[in-house]
Coordinates of C-alpha atoms and ligand atoms in Angstrom, one line a residue:
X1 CA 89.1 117.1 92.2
X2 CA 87.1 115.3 94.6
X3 CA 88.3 111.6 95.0
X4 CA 84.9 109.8 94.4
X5 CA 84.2 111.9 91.0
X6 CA 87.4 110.1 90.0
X7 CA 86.3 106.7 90.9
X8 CA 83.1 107.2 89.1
X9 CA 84.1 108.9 86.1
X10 CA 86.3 105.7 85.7
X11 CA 84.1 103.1 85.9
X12 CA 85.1 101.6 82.3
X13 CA 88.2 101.5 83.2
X14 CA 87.8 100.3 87.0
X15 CA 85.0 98.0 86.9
X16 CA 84.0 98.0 90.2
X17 CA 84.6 99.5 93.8
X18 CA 88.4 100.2 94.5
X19 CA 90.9 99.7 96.8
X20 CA 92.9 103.3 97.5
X21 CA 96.2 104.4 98.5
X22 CA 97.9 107.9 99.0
X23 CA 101.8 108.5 98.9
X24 CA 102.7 111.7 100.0
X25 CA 105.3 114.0 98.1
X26 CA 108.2 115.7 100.5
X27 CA 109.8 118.6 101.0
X28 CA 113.6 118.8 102.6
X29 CA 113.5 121.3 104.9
X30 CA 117.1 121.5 105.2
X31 CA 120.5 119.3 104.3
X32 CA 120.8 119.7 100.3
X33 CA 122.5 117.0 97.9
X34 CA 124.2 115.0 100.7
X35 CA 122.4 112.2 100.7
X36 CA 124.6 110.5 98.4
X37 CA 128.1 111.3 100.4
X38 CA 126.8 110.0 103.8
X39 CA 125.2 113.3 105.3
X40 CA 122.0 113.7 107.6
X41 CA 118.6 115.5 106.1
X42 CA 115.5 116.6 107.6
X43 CA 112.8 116.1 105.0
X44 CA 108.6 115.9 105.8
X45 CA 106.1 114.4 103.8
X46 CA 103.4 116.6 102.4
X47 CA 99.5 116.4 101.7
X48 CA 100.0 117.2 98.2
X49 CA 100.9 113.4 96.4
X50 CA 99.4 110.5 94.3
X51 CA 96.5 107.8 94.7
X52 CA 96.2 104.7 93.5
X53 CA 92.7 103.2 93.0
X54 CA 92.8 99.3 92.2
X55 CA 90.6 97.0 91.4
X56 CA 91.3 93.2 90.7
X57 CA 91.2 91.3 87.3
X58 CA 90.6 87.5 86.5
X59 CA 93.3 87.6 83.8
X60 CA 96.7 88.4 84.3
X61 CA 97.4 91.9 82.7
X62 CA 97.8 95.1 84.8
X63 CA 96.4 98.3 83.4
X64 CA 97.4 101.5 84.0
X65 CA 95.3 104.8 83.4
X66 CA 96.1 108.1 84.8
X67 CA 93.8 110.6 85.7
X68 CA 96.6 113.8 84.9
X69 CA 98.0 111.8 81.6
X70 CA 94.7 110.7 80.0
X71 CA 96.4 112.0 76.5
X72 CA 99.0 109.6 77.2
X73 CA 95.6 106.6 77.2
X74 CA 95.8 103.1 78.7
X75 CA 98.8 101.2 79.2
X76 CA 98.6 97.5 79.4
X77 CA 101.7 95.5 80.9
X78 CA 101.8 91.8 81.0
X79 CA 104.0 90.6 83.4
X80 CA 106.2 88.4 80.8
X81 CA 107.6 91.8 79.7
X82 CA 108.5 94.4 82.4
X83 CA 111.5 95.7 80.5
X84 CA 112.0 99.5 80.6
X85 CA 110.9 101.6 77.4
X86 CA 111.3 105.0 77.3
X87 CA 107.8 105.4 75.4
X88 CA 106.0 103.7 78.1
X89 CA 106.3 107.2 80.5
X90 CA 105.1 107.6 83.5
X91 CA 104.1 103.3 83.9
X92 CA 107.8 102.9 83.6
X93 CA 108.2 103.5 87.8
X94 CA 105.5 101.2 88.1
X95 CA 106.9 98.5 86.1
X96 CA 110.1 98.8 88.0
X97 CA 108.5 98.5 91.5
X98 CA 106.4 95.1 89.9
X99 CA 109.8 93.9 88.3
X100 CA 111.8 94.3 91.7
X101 CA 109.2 93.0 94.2
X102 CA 108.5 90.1 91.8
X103 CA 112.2 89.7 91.8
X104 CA 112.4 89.6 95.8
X105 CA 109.5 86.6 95.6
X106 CA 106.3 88.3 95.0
X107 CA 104.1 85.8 93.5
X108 CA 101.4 87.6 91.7
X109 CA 98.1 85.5 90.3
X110 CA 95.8 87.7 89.1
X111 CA 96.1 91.3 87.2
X112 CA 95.1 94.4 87.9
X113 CA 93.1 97.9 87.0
X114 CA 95.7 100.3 88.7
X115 CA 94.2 104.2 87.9
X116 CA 96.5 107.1 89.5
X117 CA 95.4 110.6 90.3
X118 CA 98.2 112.9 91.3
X119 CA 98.4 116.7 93.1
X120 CA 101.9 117.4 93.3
X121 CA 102.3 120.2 90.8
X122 CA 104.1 118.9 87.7
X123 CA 108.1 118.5 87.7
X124 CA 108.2 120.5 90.8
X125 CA 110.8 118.6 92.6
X126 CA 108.3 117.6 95.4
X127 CA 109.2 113.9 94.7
X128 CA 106.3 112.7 92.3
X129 CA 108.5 109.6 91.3
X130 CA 109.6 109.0 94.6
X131 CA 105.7 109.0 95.7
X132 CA 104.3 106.8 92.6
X133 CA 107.3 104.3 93.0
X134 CA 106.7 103.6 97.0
X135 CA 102.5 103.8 95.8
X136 CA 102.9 100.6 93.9
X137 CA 105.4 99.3 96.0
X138 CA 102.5 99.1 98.9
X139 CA 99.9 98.6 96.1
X140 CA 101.8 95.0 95.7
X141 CA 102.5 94.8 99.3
X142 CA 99.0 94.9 100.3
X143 CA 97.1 93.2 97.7
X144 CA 99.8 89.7 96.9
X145 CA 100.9 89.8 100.2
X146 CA 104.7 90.1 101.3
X147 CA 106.7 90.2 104.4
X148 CA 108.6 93.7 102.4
X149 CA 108.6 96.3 105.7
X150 CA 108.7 99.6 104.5
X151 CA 112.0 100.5 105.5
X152 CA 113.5 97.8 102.8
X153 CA 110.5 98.8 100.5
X154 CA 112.0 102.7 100.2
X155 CA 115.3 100.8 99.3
X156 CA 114.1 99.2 96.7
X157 CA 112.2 101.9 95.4
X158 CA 115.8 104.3 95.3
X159 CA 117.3 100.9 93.3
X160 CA 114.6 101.1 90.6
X161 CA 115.2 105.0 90.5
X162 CA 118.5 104.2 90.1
X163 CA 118.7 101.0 88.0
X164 CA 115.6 100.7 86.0
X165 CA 114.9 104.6 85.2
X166 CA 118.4 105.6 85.7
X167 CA 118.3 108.4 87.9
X168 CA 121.3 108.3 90.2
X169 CA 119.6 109.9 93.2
X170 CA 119.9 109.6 97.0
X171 CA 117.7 107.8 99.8
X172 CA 116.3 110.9 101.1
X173 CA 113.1 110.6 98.8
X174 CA 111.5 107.4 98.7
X175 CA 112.1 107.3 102.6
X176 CA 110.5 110.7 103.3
X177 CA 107.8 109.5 101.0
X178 CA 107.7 105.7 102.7
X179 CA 108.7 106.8 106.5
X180 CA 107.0 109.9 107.2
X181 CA 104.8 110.4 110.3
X182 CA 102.3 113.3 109.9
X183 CA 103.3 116.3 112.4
X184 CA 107.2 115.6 112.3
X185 CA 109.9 115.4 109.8
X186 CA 112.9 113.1 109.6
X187 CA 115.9 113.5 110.9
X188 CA 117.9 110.8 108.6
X189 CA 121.6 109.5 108.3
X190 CA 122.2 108.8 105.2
X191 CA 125.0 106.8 106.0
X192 CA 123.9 104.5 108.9
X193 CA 120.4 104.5 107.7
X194 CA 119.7 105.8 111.5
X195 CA 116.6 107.9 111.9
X196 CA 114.5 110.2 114.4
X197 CA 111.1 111.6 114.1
X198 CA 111.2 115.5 115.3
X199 CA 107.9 117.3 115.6
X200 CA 107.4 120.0 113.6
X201 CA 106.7 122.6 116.2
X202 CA 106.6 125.8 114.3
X203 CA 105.4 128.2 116.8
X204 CA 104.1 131.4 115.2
X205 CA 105.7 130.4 111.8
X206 CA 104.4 128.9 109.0
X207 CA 106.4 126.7 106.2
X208 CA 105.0 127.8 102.8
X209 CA 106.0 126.3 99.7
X210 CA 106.3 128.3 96.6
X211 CA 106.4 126.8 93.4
X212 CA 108.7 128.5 90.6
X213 CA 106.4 127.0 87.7
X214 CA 109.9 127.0 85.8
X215 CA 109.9 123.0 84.3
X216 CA 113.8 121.6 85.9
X217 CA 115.5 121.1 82.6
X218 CA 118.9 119.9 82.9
X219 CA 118.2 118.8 86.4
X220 CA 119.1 115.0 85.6
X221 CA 122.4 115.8 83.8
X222 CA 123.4 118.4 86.3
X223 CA 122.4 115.9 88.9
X224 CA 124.8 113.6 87.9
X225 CA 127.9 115.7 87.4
X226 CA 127.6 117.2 90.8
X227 CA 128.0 113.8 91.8
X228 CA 130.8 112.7 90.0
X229 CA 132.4 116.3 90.7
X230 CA 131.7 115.1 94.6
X231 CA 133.5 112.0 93.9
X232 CA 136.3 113.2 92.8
X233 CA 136.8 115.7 96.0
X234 CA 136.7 112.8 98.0
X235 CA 139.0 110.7 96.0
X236 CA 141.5 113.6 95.9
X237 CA 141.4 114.1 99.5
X238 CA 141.5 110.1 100.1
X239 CA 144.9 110.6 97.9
X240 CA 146.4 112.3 100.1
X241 CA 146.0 110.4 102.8
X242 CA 142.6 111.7 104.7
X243 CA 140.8 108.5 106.5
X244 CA 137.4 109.1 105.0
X245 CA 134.6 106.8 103.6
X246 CA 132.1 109.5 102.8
X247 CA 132.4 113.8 102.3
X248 CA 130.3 113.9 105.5
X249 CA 131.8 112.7 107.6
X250 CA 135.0 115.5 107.1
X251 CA 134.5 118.3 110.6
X252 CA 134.6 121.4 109.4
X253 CA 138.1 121.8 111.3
X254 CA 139.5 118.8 108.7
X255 CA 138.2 120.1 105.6
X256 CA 139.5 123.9 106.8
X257 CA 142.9 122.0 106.9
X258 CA 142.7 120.2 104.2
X259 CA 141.2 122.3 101.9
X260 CA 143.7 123.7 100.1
X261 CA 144.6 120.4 98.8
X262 CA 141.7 120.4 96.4
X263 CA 143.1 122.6 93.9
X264 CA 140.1 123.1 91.5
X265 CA 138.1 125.5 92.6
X266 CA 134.7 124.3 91.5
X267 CA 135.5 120.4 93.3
X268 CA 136.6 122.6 96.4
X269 CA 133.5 124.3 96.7
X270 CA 131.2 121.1 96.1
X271 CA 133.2 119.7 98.7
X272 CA 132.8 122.7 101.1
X273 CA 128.9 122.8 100.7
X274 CA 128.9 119.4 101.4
X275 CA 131.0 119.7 104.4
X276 CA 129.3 122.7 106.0
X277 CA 125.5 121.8 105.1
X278 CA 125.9 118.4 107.3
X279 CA 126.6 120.1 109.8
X280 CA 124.3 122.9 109.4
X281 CA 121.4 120.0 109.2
X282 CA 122.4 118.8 112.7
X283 CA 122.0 122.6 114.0
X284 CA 118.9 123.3 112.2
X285 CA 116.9 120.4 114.3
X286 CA 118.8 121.4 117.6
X287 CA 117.4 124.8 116.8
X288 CA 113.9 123.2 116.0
X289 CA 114.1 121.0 119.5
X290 CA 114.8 124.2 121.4
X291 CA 112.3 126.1 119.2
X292 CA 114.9 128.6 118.2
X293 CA 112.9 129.1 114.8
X294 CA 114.8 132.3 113.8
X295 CA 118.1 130.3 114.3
X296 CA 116.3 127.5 112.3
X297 CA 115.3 130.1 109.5
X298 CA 119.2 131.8 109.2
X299 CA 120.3 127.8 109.0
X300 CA 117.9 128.0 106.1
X301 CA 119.0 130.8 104.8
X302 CA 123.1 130.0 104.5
X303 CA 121.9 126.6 103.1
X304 CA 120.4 128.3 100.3
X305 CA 123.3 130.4 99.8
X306 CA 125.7 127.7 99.6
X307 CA 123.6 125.8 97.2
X308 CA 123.4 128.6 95.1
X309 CA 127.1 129.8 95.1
X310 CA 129.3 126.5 96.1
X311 CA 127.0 123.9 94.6
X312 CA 125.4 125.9 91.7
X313 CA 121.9 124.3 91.9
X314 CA 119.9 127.2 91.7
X315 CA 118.1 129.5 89.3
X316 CA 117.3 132.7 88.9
X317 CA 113.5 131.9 89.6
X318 CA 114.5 130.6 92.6
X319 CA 116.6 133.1 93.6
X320 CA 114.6 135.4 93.0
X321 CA 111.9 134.0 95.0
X322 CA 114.1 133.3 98.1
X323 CA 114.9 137.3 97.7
X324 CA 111.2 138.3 98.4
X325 CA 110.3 136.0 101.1
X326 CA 113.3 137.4 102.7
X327 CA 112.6 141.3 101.8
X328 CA 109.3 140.6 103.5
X329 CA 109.8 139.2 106.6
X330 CA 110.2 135.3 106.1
X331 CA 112.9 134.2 109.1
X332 CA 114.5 131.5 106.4
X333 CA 113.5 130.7 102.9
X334 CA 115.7 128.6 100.3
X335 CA 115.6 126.2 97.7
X336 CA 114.5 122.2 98.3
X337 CA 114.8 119.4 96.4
X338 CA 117.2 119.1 93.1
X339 CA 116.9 123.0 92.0
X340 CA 117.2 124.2 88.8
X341 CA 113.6 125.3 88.8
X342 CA 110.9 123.3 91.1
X343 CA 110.3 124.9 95.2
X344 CA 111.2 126.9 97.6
X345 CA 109.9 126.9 101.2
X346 CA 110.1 129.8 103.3
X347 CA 109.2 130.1 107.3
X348 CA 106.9 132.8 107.4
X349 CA 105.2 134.5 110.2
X350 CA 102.0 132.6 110.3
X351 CA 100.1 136.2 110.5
X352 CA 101.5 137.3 107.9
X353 CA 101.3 134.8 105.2
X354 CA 98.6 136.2 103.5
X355 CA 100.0 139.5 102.9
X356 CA 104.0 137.9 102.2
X357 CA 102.7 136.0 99.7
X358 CA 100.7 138.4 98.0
X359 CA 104.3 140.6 97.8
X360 CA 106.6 138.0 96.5
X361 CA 104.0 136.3 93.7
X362 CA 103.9 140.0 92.7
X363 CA 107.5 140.3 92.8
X364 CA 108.3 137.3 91.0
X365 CA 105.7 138.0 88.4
X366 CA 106.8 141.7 87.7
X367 CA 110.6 140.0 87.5
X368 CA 109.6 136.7 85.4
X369 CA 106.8 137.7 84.1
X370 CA 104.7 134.3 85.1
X371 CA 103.5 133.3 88.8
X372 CA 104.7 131.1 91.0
X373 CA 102.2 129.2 92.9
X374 CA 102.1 129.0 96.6
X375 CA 101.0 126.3 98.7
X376 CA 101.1 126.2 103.0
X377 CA 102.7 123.1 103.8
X378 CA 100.9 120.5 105.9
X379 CA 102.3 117.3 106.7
X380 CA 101.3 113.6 106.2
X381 CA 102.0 110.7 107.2
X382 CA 103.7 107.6 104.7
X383 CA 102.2 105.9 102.0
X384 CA 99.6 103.9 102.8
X385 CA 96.1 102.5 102.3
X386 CA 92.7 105.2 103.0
X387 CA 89.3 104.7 103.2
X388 CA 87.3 107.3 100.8
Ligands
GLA1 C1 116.6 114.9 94.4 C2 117.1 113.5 94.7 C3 117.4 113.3 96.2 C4 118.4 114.4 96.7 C5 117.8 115.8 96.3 C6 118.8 116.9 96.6 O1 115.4 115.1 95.0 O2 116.2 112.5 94.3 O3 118.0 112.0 96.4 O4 119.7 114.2 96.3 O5 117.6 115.8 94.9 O6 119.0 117.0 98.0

C-alpha cells in the first residue's frame, strides 16, 4: 500500500501532517541461537519493516492505531499506567519502550497519535517486534528529545523483550534492526558487544527469502528450553573444571576433548551446534571478504543441518524448503531466525532466480499443499526518520 494513501485514509485518527519513521526487519544470514552464549552473527536489515506516522497532541494520552490490526481498534495509553496486559497486543512493545525510556529520564509533555503500518509478513521470524520496539524507541528519541544513542537504545529494546513481554531472546535483533547500514550486514560479538560492517558483495548470487507461511507455534517455549538445555552444558562442563564464561568461546579442539563429559546426548548436541556454528560464522564472512560465495553457501548449508539435527529448531516446511533450493541450484540455503516455521534464505544464482523459485514454490506446495512466499532480499539501513 502506498505510504500517503495511509496517511490520508487516517486522517481521523492523525489529525494532521505526520512525522514518519521506518525500522527495518532482519534476516541472520548465518550464526544460529548463539547470541545468548557469547557467539558472533552476521545478520542484515531488510526493506520489508514497520512505519510509524506521529502526529502531536495537546493532552497527554498516546494513541495507537494500526493499519494491519484495525480489528484489534484504537488503543489509548495514559502514561500513569504503562503496566503490561496481555489484552493490550501488539501496543504492549510500545508501552515497554515509553516505560523504559521514561524510566532512563525521558520527560514527556505532551501525547501523541502514533499509527503503524507494517510489511514484514506476519509471525515470520523476520523480527517484527524487534523492528516496532527500536520504532518507538526513536519515535521518543526524536520527538522528547534524549541523549539515548542507538547502540544503548537496541539494549534497551532486548530488556523490554525480555522483561516487560517476557521473551528471553538474544541481542542479535533489536541491533540488526537499530545498527544496520544498507549494503552490508553485521558482523556482531555477542559477547564484547564488538561489531564490523561487511558489504554484502554477492557477486552473481542473489539472497532470496522464502517464507514457510507455517505460523511458529511453540517457538517461545521451545525458545526457552533450548536455553536452559544450553545452560546446563555449560554448567556441566564448568563442573568439571573447564575455564569458560560463555559456550562460545569453547575451540572446537576443547569441546572435541571434552565432549564426552556431557553425557546427555540432547545437552551434548546443543552444546556442539553451539560450538561449531561460532565458528562457522567467523568463516562464512572470511569467505564473503574473499568473495568465496560457494564456500559461504556450504557454511550455510552445514548451519542449517546442525540446526536441524543438533539443535532441533527446524520443521518440516523448512526443511523441505531448504531441500528444493538446494535440488535446484541454490549454493547455500537454510533456516534464519527462531525456526519452527517462519524463513529461509537461500543464495541463488541471480540468473536463475526466477526459474528456482518457480521449482521450489511448486515443490513445497505439491509437498504442503499451501505456498510459501518468496521475497529477494534487499538491504536497509537502521531505524530511522524518512521523508514521504
Ligand atoms: C530469535 C531471537 C534472537 C536469536 C534468534 C535465533 O530471533 O530473538 O535473539 O536468538 O531467534 O538465532
Amino acid at each position: 500500500m502506498n505510504l500517503q494513501t495511509i496517511v490520508d485514509t487516517n486522517q481521523d485518527f492523525l489529525q494532521g501532517t505526520p512525522t514518519v519513521y521506518f525500522s527495518p526487519g532482519r534476516v541472520n544470514l548465518i550464526g544460529e541461537y548463539i547470541d545468548f552464549l557469547g557467539g558472533s552473527v552476521f545478520p542484515s536489515a531488510i526493506t520489508l519493516g514497520t512505519y510509524a506516522f506521529v502526529t502531536k497532541r495537546t493532552d497527554n494520552e498516546i494513541h495507537f492505531l494500526s493499519e494491519n490490526f484495525k480489528e484489534f481498534g484504537k488503543k489509548v495509553v495514559t502514561l500513569e499506567d504503562l503496566s503490561y496486559l496481555k489484552s493490550d497486543n501488539w501496543t504492549n512493545y510500545c508501552k515497554g519502550m515509553f516505560d523504559a525510556l521514561i524510566k532512563r529520564g525521558t520527560k514527556i509533555d505532551h501525547g501523541l497519535n502514533i499509527l503503524i503500518f507494517g510489511t514484514l509478513p506476519n509471525s515470520s521470524g523476520l523480527s517484527s517486534s524487534a523492528s516496532l520496539e527500536v520504532l518507538i524507541g526513536t519515535v521518543i528519541k526524536d520527538i522528547y528529545g534524549s541523549d539515548v544513542e542507538m547502540f544503548e537504545m537496541v539494549q534497551i529494546a532486548q530488556k523490554v523483550e525480555n522483561n516487560f513481554i517476557g521473551v528471553n531472546c538474544g541481542i542479535m535483533d533489536q541491533f540488526s534492526v537499530g545498527m544496520s547500514k544498507k549494503d552490508t550486514a553485521i558482523l556482531l560479538n555477542t559477547n564484547s558487544l564488538e561489531y564490523q560492517y561487511i558489504p554484502l558483495i554477492l557477486g552473481e548470487y542473489t539472497l532470496v527469502i522464502a517464507h514457510t507461511n507455517k505460523k511458529r507455534a511453540l517457538a517461545e517455549s521451545k525458545y526457552n528450553e533450548r536455553r536452559s538445555e544450553c545452560d546446563t552444558g555449560l554448567e556441566i562442563l564448568q563442573s568439571k573444571g573447564i575455564e569458560i564464561d560463555n559456550l562460545c568461546s569453547l575451540t572446537i579442539e576443547q569441546y572435541e576433548e571434552n565432549k564426552k563429559q556431557i553425557k546427555n546426548l540432547t545437552i551434548r548436541n546443543r552444546v556442539e551446534h553451539a560450538v561449531y556454528e561460532n565458528i562457522r560464522t567467523l568463516e562464512a564472512v572470511e569467505a564473503l571478504k574473499r568473495g568465496n560465495l560457494v564456500l559461504m553457501g556450504s557454511l550455510m548449508n552445514q548451519s542449517h543441518d546442525s540446526l536441524r539435527d543438533l539443535y532441533e529448531v527446524s520443521c518440516r516446511e523448512l526443511d523441505i524448503l531448504v531441500d528444493y533450493f538446494r535440488m535446484n541450484g541454490a549454493i547455500g540455503a537454510r533456516m534464519t531466525g527462531a525456526g519452527f516455521g517462519g524463513c529461509a534464505i537461500a543464495l541463488v544464482p541471480t540468473k536463475d532466480v526466477d526459474a528456482v523459485i518457480q521449482k521450489v514454490r511448486k515443490g513445497y506446495l505439491d509437498k504442503i499443499g499451501y505456498n510459501a512466499d518468496f521475497y529477494p532480499v534487499s538491504t536497509s539501513d537502521g531505524t530511522k526518520k524518512i521523508e514521504l
